Coordinates of C-alpha atoms and ligand atoms in Angstrom, one line a residue:
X866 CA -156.7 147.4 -135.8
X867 CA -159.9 148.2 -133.8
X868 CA -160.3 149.0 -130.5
X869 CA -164.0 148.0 -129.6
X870 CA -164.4 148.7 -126.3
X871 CA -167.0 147.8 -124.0
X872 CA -170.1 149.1 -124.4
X873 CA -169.6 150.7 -128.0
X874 CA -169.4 146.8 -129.7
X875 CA -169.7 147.2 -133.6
X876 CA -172.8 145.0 -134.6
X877 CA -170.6 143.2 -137.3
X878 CA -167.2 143.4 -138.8
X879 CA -166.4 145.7 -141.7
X880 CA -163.8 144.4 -143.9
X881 CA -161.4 147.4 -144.7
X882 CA -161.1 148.7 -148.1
X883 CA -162.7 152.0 -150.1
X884 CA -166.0 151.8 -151.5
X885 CA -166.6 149.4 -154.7
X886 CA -166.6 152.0 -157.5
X887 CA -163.0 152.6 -157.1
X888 CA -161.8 149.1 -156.5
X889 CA -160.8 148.6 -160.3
X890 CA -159.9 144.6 -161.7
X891 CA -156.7 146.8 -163.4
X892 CA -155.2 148.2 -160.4
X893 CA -155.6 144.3 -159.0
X894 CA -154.6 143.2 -161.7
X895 CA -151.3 145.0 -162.1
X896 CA -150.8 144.1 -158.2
X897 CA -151.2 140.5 -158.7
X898 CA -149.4 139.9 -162.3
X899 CA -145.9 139.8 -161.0
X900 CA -146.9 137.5 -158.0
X901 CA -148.5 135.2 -160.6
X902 CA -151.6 135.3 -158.7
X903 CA -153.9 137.2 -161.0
X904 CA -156.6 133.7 -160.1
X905 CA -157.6 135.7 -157.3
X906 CA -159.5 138.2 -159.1
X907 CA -160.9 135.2 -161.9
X908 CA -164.3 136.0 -160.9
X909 CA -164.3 139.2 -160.7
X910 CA -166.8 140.0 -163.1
X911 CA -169.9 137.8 -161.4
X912 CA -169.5 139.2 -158.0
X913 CA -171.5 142.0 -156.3
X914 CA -170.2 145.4 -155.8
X915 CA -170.3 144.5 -152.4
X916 CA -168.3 141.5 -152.4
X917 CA -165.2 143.3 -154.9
X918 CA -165.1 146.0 -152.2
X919 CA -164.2 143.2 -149.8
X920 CA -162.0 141.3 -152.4
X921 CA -160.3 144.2 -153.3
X922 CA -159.5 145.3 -149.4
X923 CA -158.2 141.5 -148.5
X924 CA -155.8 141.6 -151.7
X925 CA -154.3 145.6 -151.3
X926 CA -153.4 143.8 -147.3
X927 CA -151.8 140.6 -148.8
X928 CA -148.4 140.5 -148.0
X929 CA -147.3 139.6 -151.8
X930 CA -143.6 139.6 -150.7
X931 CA -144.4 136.6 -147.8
X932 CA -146.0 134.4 -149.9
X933 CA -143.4 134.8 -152.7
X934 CA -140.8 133.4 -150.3
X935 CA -142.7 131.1 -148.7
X936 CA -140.8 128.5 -150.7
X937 CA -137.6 129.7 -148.7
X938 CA -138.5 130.6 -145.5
X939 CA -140.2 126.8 -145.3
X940 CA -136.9 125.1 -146.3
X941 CA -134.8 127.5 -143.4
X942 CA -137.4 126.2 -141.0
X943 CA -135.7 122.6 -140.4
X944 CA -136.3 121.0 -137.7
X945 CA -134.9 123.1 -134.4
X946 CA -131.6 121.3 -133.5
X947 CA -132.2 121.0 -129.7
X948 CA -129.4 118.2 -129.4
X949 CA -127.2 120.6 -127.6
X950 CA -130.2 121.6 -125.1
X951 CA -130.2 121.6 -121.6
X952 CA -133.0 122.0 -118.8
X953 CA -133.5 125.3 -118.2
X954 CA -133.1 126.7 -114.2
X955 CA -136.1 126.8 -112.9
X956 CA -138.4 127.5 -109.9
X957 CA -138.9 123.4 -109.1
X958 CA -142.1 122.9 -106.8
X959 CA -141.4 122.1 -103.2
X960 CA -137.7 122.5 -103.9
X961 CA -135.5 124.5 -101.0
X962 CA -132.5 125.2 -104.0
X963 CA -135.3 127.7 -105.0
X964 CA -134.3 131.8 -104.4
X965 CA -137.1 132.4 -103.1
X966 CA -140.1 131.1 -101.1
X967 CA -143.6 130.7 -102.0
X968 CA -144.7 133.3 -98.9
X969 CA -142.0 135.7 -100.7
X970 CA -143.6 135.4 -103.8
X971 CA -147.2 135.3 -102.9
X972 CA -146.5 138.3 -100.9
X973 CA -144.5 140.5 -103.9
X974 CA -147.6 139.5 -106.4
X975 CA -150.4 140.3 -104.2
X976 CA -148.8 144.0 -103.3
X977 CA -148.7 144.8 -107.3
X978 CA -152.3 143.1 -107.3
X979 CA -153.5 145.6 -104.7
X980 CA -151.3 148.6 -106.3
X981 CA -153.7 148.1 -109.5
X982 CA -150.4 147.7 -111.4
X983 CA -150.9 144.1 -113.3
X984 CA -153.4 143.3 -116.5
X985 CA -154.6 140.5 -118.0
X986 CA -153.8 139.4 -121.7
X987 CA -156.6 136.3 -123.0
X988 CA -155.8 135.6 -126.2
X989 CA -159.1 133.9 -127.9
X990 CA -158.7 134.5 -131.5
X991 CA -158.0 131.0 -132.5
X992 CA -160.6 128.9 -134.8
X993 CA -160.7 125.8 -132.5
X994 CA -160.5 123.2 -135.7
X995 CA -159.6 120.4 -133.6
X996 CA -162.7 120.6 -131.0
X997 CA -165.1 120.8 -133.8
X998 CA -167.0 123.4 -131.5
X999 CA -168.2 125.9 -134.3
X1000 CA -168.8 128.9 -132.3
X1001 CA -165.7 130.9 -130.8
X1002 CA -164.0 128.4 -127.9
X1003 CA -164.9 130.5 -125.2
X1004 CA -168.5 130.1 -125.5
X1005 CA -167.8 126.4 -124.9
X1006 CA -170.0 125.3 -121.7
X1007 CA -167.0 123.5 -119.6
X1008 CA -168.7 123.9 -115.6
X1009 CA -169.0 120.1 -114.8
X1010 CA -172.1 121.0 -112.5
X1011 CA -172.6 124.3 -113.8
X1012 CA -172.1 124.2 -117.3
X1013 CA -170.7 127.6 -117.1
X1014 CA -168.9 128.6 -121.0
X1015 CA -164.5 128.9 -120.5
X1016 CA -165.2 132.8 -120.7
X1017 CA -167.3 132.1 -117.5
X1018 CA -165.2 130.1 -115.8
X1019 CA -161.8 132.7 -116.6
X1020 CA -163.4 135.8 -115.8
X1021 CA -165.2 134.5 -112.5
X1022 CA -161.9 133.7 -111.4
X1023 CA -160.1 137.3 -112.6
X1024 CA -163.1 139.0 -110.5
X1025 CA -162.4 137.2 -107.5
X1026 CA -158.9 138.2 -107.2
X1027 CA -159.8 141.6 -108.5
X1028 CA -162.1 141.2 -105.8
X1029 CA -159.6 140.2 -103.4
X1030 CA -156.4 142.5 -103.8
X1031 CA -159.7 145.4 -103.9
X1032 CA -158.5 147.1 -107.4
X1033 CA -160.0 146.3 -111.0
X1034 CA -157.4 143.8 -113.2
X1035 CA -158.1 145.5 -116.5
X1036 CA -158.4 142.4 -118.9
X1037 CA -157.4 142.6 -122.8
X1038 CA -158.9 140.0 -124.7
X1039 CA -157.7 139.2 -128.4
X1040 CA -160.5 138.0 -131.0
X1041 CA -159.6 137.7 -134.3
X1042 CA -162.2 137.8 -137.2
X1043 CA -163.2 134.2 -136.9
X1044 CA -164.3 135.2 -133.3
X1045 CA -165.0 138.8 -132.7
X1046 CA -168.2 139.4 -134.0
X1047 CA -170.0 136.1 -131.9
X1048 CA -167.7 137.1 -129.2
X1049 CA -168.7 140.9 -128.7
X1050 CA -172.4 139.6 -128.9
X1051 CA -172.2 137.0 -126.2
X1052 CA -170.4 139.7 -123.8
X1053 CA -172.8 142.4 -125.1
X1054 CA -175.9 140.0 -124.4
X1055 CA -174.6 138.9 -120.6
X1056 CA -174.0 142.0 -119.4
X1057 CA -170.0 141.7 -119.8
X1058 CA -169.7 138.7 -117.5
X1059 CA -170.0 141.0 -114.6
X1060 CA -167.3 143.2 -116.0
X1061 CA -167.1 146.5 -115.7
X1062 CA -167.0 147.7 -119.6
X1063 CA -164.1 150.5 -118.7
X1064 CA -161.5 147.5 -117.7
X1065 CA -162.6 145.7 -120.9
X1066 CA -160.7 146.0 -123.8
X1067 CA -161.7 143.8 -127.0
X1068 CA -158.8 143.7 -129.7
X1069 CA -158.6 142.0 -132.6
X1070 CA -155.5 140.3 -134.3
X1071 CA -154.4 140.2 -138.0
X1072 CA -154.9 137.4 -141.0
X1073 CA -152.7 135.4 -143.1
X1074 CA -153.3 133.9 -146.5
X1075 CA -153.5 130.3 -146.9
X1076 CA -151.1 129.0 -150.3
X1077 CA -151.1 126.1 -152.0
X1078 CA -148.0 123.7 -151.4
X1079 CA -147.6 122.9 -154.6
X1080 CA -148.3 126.1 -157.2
X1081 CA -148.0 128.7 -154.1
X1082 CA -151.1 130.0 -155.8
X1083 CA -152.5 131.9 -152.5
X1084 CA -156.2 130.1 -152.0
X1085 CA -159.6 131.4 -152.1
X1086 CA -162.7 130.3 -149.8
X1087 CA -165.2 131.4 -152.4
X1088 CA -165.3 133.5 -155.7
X1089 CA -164.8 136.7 -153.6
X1090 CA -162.7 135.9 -150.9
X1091 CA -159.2 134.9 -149.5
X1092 CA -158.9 132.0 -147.2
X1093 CA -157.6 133.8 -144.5
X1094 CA -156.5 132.3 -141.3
X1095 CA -155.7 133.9 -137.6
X1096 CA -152.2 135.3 -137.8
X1097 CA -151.9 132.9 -134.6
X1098 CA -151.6 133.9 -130.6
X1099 CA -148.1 135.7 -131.5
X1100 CA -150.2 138.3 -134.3
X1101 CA -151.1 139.5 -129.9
X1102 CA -148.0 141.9 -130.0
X1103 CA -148.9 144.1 -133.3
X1104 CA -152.3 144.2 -132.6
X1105 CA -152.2 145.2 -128.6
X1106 CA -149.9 147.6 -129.6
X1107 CA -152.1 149.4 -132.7
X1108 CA -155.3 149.3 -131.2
X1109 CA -155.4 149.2 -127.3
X1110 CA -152.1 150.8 -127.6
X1111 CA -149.1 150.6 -124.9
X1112 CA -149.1 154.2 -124.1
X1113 CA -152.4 154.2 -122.5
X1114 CA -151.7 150.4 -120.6
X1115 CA -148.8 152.1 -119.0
X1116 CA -151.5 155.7 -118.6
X1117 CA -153.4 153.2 -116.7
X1118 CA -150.4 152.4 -114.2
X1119 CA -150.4 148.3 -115.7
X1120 CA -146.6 147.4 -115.4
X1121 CA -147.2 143.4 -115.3
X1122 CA -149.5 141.4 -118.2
X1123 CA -150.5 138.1 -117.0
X1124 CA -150.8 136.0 -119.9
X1125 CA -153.4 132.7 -120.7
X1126 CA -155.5 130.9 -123.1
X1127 CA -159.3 130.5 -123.5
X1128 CA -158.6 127.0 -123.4
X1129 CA -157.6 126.5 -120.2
X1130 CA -159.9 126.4 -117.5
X1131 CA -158.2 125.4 -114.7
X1132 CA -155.8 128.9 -115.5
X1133 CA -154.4 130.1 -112.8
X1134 CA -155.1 133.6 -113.4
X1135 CA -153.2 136.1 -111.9
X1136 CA -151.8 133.8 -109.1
X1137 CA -150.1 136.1 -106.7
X1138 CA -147.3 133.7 -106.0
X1139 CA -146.5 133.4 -109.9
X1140 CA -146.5 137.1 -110.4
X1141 CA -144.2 137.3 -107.3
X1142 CA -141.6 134.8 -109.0
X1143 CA -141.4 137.0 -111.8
X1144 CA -141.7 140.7 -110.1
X1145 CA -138.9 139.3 -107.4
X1146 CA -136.5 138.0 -110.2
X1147 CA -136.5 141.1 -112.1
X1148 CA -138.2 138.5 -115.4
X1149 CA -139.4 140.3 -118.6
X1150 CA -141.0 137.2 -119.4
X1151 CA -141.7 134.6 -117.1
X1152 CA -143.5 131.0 -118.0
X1153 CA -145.5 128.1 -116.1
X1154 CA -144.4 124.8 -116.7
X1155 CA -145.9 121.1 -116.2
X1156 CA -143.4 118.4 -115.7
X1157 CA -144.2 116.1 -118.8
X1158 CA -145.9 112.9 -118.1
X1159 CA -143.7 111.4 -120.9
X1160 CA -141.9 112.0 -124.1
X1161 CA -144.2 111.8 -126.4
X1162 CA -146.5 114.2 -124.8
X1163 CA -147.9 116.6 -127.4
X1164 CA -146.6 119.7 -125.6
X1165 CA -143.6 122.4 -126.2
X1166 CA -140.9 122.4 -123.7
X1167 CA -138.7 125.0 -122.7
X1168 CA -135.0 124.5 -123.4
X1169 CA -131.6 126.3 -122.7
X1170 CA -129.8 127.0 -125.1
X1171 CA -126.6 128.6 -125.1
X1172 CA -127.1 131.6 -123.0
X1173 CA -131.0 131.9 -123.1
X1174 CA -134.0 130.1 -122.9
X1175 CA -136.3 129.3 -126.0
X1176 CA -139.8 127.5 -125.9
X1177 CA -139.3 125.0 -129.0
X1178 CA -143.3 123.5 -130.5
X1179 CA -143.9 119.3 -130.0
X1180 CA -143.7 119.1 -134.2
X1181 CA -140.0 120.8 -133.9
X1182 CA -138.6 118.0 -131.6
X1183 CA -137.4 114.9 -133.0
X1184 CA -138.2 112.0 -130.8
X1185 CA -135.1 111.7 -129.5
X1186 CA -134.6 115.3 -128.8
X1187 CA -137.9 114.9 -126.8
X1188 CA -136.7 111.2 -125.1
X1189 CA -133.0 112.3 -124.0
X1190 CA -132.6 111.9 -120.3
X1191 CA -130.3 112.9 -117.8
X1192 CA -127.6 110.9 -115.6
X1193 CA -130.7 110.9 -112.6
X1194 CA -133.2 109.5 -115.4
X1195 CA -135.1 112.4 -115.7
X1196 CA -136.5 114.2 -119.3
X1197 CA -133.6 116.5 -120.5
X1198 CA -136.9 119.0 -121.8
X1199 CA -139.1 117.7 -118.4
X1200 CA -140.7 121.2 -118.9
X1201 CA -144.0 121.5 -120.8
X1202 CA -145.4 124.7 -121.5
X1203 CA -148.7 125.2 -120.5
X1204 CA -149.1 128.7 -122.0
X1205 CA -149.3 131.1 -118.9
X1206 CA -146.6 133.4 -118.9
X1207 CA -146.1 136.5 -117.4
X1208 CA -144.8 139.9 -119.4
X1209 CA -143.1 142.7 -118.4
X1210 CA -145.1 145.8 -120.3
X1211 CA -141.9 147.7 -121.0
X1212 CA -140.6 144.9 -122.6
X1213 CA -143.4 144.1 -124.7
X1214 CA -143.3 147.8 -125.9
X1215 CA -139.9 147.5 -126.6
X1216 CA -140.5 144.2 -128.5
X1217 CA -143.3 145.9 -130.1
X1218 CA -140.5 148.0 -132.1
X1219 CA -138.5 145.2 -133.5
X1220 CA -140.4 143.3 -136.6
X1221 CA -138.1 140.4 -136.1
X1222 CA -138.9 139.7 -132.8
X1223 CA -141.4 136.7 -134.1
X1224 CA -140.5 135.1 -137.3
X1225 CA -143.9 133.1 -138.9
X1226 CA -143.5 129.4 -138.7
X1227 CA -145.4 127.5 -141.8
X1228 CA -147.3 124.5 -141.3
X1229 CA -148.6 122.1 -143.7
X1230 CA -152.9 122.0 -142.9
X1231 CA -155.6 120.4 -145.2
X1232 CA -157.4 123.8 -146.0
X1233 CA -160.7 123.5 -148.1
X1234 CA -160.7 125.9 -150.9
X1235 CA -162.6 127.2 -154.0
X1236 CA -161.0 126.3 -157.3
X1237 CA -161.6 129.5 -160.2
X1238 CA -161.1 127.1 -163.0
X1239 CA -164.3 124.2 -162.1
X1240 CA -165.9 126.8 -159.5
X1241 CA -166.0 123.9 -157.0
X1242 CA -165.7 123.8 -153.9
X1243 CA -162.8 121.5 -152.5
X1244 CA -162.1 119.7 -149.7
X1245 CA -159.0 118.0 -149.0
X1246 CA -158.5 114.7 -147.7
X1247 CA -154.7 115.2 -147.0
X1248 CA -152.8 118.3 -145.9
X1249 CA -152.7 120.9 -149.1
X1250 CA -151.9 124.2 -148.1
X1251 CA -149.2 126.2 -145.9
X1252 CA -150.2 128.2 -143.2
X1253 CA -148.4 131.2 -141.4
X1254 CA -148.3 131.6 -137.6
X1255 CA -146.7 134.0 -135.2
X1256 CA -146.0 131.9 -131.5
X1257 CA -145.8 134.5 -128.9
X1258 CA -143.4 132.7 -126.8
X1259 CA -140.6 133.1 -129.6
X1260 CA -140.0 136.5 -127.1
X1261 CA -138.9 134.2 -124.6
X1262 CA -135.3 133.9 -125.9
X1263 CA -135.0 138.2 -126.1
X1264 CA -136.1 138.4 -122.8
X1265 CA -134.0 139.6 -119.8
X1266 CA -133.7 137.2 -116.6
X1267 CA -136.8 135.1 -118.0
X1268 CA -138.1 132.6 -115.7
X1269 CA -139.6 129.4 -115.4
X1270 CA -142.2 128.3 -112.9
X1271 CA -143.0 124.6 -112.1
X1272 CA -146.7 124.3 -111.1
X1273 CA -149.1 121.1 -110.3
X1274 CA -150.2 119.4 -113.5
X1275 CA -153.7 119.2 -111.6
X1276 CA -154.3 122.7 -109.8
X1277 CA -153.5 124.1 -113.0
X1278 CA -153.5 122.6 -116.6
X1279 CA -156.5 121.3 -118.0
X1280 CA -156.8 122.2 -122.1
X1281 CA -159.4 121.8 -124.2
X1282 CA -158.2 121.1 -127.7
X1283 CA -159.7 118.1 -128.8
X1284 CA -163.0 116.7 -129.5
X1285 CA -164.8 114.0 -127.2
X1286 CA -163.0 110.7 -127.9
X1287 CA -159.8 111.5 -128.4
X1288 CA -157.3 110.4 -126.3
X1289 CA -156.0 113.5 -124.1
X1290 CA -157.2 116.8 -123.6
X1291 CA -160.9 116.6 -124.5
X1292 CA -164.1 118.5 -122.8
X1293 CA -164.5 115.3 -120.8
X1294 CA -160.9 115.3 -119.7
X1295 CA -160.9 119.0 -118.6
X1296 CA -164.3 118.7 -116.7
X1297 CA -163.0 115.6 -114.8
X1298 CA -159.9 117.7 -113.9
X1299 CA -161.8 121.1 -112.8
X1300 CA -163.9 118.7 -110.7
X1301 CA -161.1 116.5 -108.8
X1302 CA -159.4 119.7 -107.7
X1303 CA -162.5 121.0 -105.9
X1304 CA -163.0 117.8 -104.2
X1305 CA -159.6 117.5 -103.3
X1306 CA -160.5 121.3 -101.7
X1307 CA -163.3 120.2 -100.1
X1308 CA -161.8 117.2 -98.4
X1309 CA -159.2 119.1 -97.3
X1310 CA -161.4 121.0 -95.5
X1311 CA -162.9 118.1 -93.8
X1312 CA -165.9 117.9 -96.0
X1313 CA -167.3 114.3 -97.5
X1314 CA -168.0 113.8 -100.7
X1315 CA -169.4 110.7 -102.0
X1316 CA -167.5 109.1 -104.5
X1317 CA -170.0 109.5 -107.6
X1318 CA -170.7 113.3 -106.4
X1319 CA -169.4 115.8 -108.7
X1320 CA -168.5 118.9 -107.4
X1321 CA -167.8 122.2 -108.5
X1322 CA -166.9 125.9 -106.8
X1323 CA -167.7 129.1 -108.2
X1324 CA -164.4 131.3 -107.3
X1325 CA -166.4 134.0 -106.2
X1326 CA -167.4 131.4 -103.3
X1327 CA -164.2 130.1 -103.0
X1328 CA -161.1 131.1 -104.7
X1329 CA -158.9 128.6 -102.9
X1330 CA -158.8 126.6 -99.9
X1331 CA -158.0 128.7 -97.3
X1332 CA -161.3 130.6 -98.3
X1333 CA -163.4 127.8 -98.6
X1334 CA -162.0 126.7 -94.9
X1335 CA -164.0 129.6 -93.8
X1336 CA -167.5 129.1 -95.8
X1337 CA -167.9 125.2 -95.2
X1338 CA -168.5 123.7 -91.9
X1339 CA -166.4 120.4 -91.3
X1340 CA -168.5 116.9 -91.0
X1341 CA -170.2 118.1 -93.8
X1342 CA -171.3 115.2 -96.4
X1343 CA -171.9 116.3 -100.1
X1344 CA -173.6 113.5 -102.2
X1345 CA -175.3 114.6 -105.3
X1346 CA -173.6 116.9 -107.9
X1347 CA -173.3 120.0 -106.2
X1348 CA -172.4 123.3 -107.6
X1349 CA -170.9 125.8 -104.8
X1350 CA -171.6 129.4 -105.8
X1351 CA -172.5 133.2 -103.9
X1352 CA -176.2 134.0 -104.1
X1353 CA -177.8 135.5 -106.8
X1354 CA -174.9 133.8 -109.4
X1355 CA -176.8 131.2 -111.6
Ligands
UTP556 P1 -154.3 126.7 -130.5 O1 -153.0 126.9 -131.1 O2 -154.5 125.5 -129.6 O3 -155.4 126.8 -131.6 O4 -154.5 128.0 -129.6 P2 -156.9 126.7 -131.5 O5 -157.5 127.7 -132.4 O6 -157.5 126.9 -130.1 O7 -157.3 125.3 -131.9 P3 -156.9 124.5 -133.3 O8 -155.4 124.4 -133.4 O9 -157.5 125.3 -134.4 O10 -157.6 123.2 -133.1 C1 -154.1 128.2 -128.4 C2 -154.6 129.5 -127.9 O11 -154.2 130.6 -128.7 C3 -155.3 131.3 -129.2 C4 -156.5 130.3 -129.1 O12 -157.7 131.0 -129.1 C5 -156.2 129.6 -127.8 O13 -156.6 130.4 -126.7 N1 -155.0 131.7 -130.6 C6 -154.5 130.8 -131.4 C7 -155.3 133.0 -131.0 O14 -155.8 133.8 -130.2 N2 -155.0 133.3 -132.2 C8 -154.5 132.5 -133.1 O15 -154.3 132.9 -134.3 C9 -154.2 131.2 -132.7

């Protein structure tokens, strides 16, 4: 895997694979035989030298032997049986059962903040199908007043607390090759979001084959190429570990990842208090929960089972799984995973090592696809194809002492996965949230803020309320859109 640091960006992507003249259609050929997926190389004679280099690379990289058994491995994947499941222990908000206290916590993470030992992991490598956005998801504008993209709006906040706890948080970000290549030119063209290049590290994850459901003929997205797909957010361990590499992550004194999504931009990054929870309880892999609103939610939960803790996906829960309550009424799996978690680095290394740690899970996806025998184009109405996908949480359950963390719904979670009109967790939806928890700041603080007013506060102005106690003068009235920020930040 690459490592494209900072300030040495490659201009474009270049597929892997030796130079056309040795790429021969017998060598494929012999490959793909046995695999009975000799369509692949069908037009081999009408494409460029160019374009069977490229060919050539993606099928020496297929993984012959997964797609062979992905017959098998889909019937093994039943439905998890979470019948036996219990709520997992957890860190409750505002509960005094907890061992330890917010202070405590807030006080553990903000001395590894300040020792320079914790990094951030932002995993932004996924294609972002359902939002219908077609460049990568972080260059989505999301600032209700300012418009600022989710990159913005994530890395502001990492440089406030960097800012804060006075040591750089060196940040990892995973692209795969749907994203990197508009991703390293947006952070190339605006001057690394106020980055320092040396703690930014661009990595990019790994690709899967698409297959048919019905033949298990792996599919094509033209005459020369594979429709490949992100290996998903769990493809983060291998590729960390071949290209940034964990031996210079621990070189660079990092002990604690923090871990989020581009697609949250109410992410609490590198919350002192969290980090405390998991440094104090001695967690190689800690996670933030929501309380679910209600059963049908569309989020995973975490659930114990047996003697550890697993995060089981919404489409692996039946409905009553997901409905069970307890004698005191509440959800059985109350907690939703909102996709922060925090990772011990010697425990990611070690995980790193084991190739079972995180088994693929196939889903069924409508995958448009080129067809070698009309040479058309198709695109499916209903789901055709399996993909493969590696979920990083599936370390949870190998984890020692893991941890869950209740947090507020609405200081907190906010995700951006669907397009404008659907029902939850839309552009609209995440705006609207980003901008009721900076008025509910602002109020606290004494200040007015007119009930059509939307507001919005740059972190480097404010990183929570306590700070923005001391910048805003109580009485004050706010009553146009207004757009809180440091001078000199647009
Ligand atoms: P999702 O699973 O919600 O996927 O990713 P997505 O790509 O954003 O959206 P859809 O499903 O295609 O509509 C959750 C997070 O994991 C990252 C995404 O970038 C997002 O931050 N991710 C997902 C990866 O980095 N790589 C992947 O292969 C998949």
């Amino acid at each position: 895997m690459p490592l494209y640091k900072a300030g040495c960006i490659k201009p474009e992507i270049v597929m892997d694979g030796p130079p056309p003249s040795t790429a021969t259609l017998a060598e494929l050929t012999a490959l793909l035989d046995p695999a009975g997926q000799t369509h692949l190389v069908a037009q081999w004679a009408q494409l460029s030298p160019a374009q069977q280099a490229r060919l050539a690379g993606q099928i020496r990289s297929l993984d012959l032997q997964l797609v062979r058994n992905f017959r098998s491995t889909l019937k093994n994947q039943a439905v998890r049986d979470v019948s036996q499941a219990s709520s997992p222990a957890a860190i409750r908000l505002n509960s005094e059962d907890n061992p330890f206290t917010p202070p405590e916590a807030r006080e553990r993470g903000a001395a590894a903040l300040a020792r320079g030992e914790v990094g951030m992991l932002l995993v932004a490598g996924g294609q972002g199908t359902r939002l219908g956005f077609d460049p990568p998801k972080g260059l989505f504008p999301i600032g209700p007043v300012s418009n600022r993209t989710l990159f913005e709006v994530i890395i502001d906040r990492l440089r406030a607390v960097a800012r804060r706890y006075g040591r750089p948080i060196p940040l990892c970000i995973m692209t795969s090759p749907a994203t990197t290549a508009q991703t390293h030119a947006y952070f190339a063209e605006n001057n690394y979001l106020g980055l320092e290049p040396d703690d930014l590290y661009f990595f990019e994850q790994g690709m899967l084959p698409a297959v048919a459901a019905e033949s298990g003929r792996v599919l094509l997205a033209g005459p020369g190429e594979l429709a490949l797909a992100p290996d998903g957010h769990g493809g983060m361990l291998a590729a960390l570990g071949n290209s940034v590499g964990f031996d210079n992550i621990a070189a660079r004194g990092i002990r604690t990842f923090f871990y989020g999504q581009i697609d949250n931009p109410l992410l609490t990054v590198c919350d002192p208090e969290f980090l405390g929870y998991h440094l104090l309880a001695g967690s190689e892999f800690t996670t933030q929960v929501v309380r679910k609103h209600d059963p049908a939610e569309r989020v995973g939960v975490v659930a114990a089972l047996g003697d550890h803790l697993e995060i089981v996906e919404y489409s692996d829960l039946t409905p009553e799984a997901a409905a069970a309550r307890a004698a005191d009424g509440t959800l059985v799996l109350w907690a939703g995973n909102t996709a922060v978690h925090a990772f011990d680095v010697a425990f990611l290394t070690r995980m790193s090592h084991t190739s079972e740690a995180l088994p693929l899970h196939l889903a069924r996806k409508s995958v448009p696809y080129f067809d070698p025998e009309t040479k058309q184009t198709v695109e499916p109405t209903e789901p055709n194809a399996i993909k493969f996908e590696r979920f990083i949480f599936d370390l949870m359950p190998s984890a020692q002492n893991a941890l869950v963390v209740e947090v507020e719904r609405a200081t907190s979670f906010a995700p951006v996965k669907n397009a404008e009109g659907a029902a939850s967790d839309t552009p609209s939806s995440a705006r609207a949230a980003m901008a009721a928890l900076h008025r509910a700041w602002l109020e606290e603080v004494g200040v007015k803020v007119a009930a059509e007013a939307r507001v919005e506060i740059h972190p480097l102005y404010a990183l929570d309320v306590d700070e923005l106690r001391s910048k805003v003068a109580p009485g004050l009235e706010i009553r146009q859109d207004t757009y809180l920020r440091p001078e000199g930040v647009s």
